[in-house]
Short mmCIF file of C-alpha atoms in Angstrom, two decimals:
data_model
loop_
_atom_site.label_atom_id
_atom_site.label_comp_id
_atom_site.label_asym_id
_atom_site.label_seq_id
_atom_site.Cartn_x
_atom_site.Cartn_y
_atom_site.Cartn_z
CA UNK A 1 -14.01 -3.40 -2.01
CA UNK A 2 -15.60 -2.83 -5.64
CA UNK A 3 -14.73 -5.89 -8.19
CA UNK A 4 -12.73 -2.49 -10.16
CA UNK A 5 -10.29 -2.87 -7.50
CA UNK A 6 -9.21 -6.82 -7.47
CA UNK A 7 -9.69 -6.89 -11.30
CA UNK A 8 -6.90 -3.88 -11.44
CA UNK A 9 -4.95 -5.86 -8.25
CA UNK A 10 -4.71 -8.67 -10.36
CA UNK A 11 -3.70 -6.80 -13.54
CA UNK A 12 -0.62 -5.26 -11.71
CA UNK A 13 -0.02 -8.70 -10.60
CA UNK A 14 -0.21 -10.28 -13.98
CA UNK A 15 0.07 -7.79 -16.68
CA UNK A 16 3.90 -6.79 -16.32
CA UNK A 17 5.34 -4.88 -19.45
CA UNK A 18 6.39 -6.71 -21.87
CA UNK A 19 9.99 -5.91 -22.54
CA UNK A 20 11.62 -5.91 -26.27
CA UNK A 21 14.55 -7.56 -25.43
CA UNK A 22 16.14 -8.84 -22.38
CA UNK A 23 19.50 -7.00 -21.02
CA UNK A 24 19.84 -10.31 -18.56
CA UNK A 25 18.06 -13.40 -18.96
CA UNK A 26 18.97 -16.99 -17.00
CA UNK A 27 16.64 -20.15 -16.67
CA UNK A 28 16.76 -23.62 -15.59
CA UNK A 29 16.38 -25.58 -12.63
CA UNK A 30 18.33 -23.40 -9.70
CA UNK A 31 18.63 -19.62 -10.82
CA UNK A 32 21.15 -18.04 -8.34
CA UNK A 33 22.66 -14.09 -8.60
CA UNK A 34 25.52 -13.52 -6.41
CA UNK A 35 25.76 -10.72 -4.15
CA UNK A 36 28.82 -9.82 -5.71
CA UNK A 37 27.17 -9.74 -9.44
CA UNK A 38 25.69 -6.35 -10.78
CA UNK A 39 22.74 -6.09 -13.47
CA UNK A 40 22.63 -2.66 -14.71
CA UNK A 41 19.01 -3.30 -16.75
CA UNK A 42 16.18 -5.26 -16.63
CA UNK A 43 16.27 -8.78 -15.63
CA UNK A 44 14.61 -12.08 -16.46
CA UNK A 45 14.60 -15.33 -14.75
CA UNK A 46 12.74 -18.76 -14.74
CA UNK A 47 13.41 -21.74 -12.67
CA UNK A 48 12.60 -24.30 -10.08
CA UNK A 49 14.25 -22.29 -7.29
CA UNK A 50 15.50 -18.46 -7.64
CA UNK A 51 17.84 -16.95 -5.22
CA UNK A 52 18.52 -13.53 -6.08
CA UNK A 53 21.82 -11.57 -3.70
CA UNK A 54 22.78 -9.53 -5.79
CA UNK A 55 22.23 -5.73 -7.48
CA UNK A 56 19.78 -5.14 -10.05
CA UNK A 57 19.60 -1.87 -11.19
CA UNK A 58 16.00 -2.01 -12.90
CA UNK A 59 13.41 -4.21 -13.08
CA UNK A 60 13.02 -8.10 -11.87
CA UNK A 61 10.62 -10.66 -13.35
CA UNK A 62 10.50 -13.37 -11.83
CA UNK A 63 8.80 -17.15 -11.99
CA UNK A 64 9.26 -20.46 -10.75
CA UNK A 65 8.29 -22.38 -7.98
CA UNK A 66 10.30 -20.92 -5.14
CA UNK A 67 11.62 -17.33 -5.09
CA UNK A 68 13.85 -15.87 -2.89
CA UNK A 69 15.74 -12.34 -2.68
CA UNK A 70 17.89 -11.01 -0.10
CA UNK A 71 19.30 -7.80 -1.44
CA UNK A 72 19.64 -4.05 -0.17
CA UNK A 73 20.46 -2.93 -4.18
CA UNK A 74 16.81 -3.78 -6.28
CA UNK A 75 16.86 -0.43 -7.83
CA UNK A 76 13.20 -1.10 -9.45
CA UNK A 77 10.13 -2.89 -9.47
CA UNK A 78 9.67 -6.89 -9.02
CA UNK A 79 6.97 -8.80 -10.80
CA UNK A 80 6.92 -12.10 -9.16
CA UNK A 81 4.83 -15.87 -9.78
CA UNK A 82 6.07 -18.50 -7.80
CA UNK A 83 4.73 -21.02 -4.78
CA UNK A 84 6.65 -19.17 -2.27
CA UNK A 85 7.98 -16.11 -2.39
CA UNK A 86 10.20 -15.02 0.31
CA UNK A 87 11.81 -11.00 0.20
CA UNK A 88 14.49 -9.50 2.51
CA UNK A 89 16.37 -6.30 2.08
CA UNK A 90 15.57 -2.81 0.90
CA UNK A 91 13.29 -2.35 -2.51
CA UNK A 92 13.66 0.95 -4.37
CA UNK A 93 10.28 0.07 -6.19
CA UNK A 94 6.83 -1.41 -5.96
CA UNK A 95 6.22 -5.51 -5.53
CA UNK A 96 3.69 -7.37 -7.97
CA UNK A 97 3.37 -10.67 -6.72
CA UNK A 98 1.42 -13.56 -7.22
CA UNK A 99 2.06 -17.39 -5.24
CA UNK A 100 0.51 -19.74 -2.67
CA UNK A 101 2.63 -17.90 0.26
CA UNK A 102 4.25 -14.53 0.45
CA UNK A 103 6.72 -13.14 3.30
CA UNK A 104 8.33 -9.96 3.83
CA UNK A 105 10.61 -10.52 5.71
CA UNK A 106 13.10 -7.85 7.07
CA UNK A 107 12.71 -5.49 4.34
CA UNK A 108 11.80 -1.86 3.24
CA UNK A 109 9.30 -1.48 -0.29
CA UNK A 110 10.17 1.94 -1.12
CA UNK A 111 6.61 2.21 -3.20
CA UNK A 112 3.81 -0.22 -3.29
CA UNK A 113 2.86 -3.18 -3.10
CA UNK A 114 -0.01 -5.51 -5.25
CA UNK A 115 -0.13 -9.36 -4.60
CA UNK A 116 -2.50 -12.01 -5.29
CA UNK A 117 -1.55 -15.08 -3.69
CA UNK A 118 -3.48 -17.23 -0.14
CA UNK A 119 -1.29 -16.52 2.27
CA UNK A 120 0.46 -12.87 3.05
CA UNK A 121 2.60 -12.25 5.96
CA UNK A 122 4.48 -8.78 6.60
CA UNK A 123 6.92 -9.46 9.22
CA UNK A 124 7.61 -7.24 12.14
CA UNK A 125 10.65 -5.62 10.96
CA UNK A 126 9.25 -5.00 7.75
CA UNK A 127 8.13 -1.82 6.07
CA UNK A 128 5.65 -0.53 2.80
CA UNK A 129 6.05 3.23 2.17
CA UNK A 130 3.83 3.38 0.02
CA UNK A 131 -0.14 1.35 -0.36
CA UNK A 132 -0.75 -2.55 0.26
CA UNK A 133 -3.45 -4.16 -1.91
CA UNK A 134 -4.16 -8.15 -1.01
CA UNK A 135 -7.09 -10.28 -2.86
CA UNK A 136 -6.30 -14.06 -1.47
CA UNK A 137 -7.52 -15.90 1.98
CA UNK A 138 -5.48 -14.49 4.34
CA UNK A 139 -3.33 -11.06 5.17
CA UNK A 140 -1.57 -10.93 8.37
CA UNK A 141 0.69 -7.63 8.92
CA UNK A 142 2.99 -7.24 12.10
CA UNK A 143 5.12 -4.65 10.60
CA UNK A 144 4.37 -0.74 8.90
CA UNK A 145 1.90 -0.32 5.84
CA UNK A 146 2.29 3.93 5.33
CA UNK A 147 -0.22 4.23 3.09
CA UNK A 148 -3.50 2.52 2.91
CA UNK A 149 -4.39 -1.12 3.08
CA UNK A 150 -6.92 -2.45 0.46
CA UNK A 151 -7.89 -6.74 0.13
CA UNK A 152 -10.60 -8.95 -0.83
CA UNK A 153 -10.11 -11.66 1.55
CA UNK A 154 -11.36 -14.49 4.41
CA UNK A 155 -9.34 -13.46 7.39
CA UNK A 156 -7.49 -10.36 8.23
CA UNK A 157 -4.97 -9.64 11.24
CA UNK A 158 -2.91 -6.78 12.30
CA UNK A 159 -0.60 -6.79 14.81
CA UNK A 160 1.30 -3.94 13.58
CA UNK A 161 1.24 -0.41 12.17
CA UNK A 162 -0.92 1.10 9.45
CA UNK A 163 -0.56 5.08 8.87
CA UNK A 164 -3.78 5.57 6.59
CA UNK A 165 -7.09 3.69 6.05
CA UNK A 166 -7.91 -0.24 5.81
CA UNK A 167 -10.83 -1.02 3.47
CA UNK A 168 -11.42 -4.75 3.76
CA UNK A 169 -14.33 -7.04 1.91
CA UNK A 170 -14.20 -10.06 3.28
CA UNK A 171 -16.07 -13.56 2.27
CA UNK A 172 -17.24 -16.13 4.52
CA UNK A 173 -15.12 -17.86 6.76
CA UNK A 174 -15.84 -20.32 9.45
CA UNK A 175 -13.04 -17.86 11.54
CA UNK A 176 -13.01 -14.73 12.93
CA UNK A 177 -12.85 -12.57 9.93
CA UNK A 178 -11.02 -9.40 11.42
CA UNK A 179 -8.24 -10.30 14.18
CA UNK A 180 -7.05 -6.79 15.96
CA UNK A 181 -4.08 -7.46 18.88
CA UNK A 182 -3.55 -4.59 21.59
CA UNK A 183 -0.97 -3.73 20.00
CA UNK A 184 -2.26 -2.65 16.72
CA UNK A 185 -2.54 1.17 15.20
CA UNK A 186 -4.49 2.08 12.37
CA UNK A 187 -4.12 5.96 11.70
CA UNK A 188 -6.68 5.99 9.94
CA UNK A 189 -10.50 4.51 9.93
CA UNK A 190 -11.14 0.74 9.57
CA UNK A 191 -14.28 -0.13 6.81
CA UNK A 192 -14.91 -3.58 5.97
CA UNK A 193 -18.07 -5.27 4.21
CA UNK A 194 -19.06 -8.79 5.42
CA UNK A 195 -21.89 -11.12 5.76
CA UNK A 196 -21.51 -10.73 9.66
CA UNK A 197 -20.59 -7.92 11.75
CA UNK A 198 -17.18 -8.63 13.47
CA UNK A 199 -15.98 -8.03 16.62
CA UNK A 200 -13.11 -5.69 17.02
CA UNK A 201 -10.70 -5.87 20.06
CA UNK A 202 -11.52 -2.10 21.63
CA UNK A 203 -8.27 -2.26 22.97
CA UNK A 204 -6.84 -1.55 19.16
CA UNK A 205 -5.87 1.84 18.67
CA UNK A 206 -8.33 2.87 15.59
CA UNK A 207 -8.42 7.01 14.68
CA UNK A 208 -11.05 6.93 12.57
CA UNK A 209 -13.17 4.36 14.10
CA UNK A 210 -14.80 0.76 12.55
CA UNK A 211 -16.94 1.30 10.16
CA UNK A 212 -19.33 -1.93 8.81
#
């Protein structure tokens, strides 16, 4: 992966537009949104902890030191910074994240996804429609990825399903670097750059072959 890429990864991450005013702001220590509450605009929210239930019909930004949302009604992108980020329910927009440990958790992203963070998990019942891009330590995906995967990263597993290509650059790392299970698909090829060549369980169903 070029340094282009995780210099514009961390720009979607981090460089979130900046609105002129707020059409829903709340801060202090818990931030908490009701499932039963409706935001028809843009909203804005800093705190210790951030629970989010409810609808939001446009934008989220987000930061604190734990985030949560369980919600089928995010009509729009989330731009995220927090220690843990946890995200459940359907998105009808792309994720920008940034934190310590990420989970998707049962949950669809309607478009993509861009995070920055050490830890990334997508769970088995989740789904990304649209492209995953990781630069962090570690990237472990049991659920679908549509599009392609891009990361900069020490250790990479799949266990799950990814529709189009995986382009991986990965430092060193006293681990295996590239963990494949029987069970995982890639529709695509599989390239990664790295000081060592890795080896990749055959028993992974790869289309387009490993490529170092």
């Amino acid at each position: 992966m070029s340094k282009k890429l995780i210099f514009f990864l961390m720009s979607l991450v981090f460089l979130a537009p900046l609105p002129i005013f707020a059409l829903a702001t709340q801060s202090g220590d818990v931030v908490y949104l009701g499932a039963d509450e409706v935001i028809n605009g843009n909203y804005y929210a800093a705190g210790n902890n951030i629970e989010i239930y409810g609808t939001v019909n446009g934008d989220l930004f987000l930061a604190g030191s734990s985030i949560k949302i369980d919600s089928d009604n995010i009509n729009g992108d989330i731009f995220a910074a927090a220690n843990s980020i946890k995200i459940k329910g359907k998105i009808n927009g792309s994720l920008r994240l940034a934190g310590q440990y990420i989970t998707l958790e049962e949950s669809e992203i309607s478009r993509n996804v861009s995070a920055l963070g050490q830890f990334f998990y997508l769970e088995k019942e989740a789904s990304v429609l649209g492209h995953l891009g990781f630069v962090g330590q570690s990237l472990s995906l049991s659920g679908i990825v549509q599009g392609k995967v891009e990361a900069a990263l020490a250790t990479f597993r799949l266990s799950g399903q990814v529709n189009d290509d995986i382009d991986l650059y990965l430092g060193e790392s006293k681990e295996q670097g590239i963990s494949l299970t029987d069970q995982a698909m890639v529709g695509g090829a599989l390239y990664y750059q790295s000081f060592n060549q890795e080896e990749i369980n055959q028993k992974a169903d790869v289309v387009g072959g490993v490529h170092f």
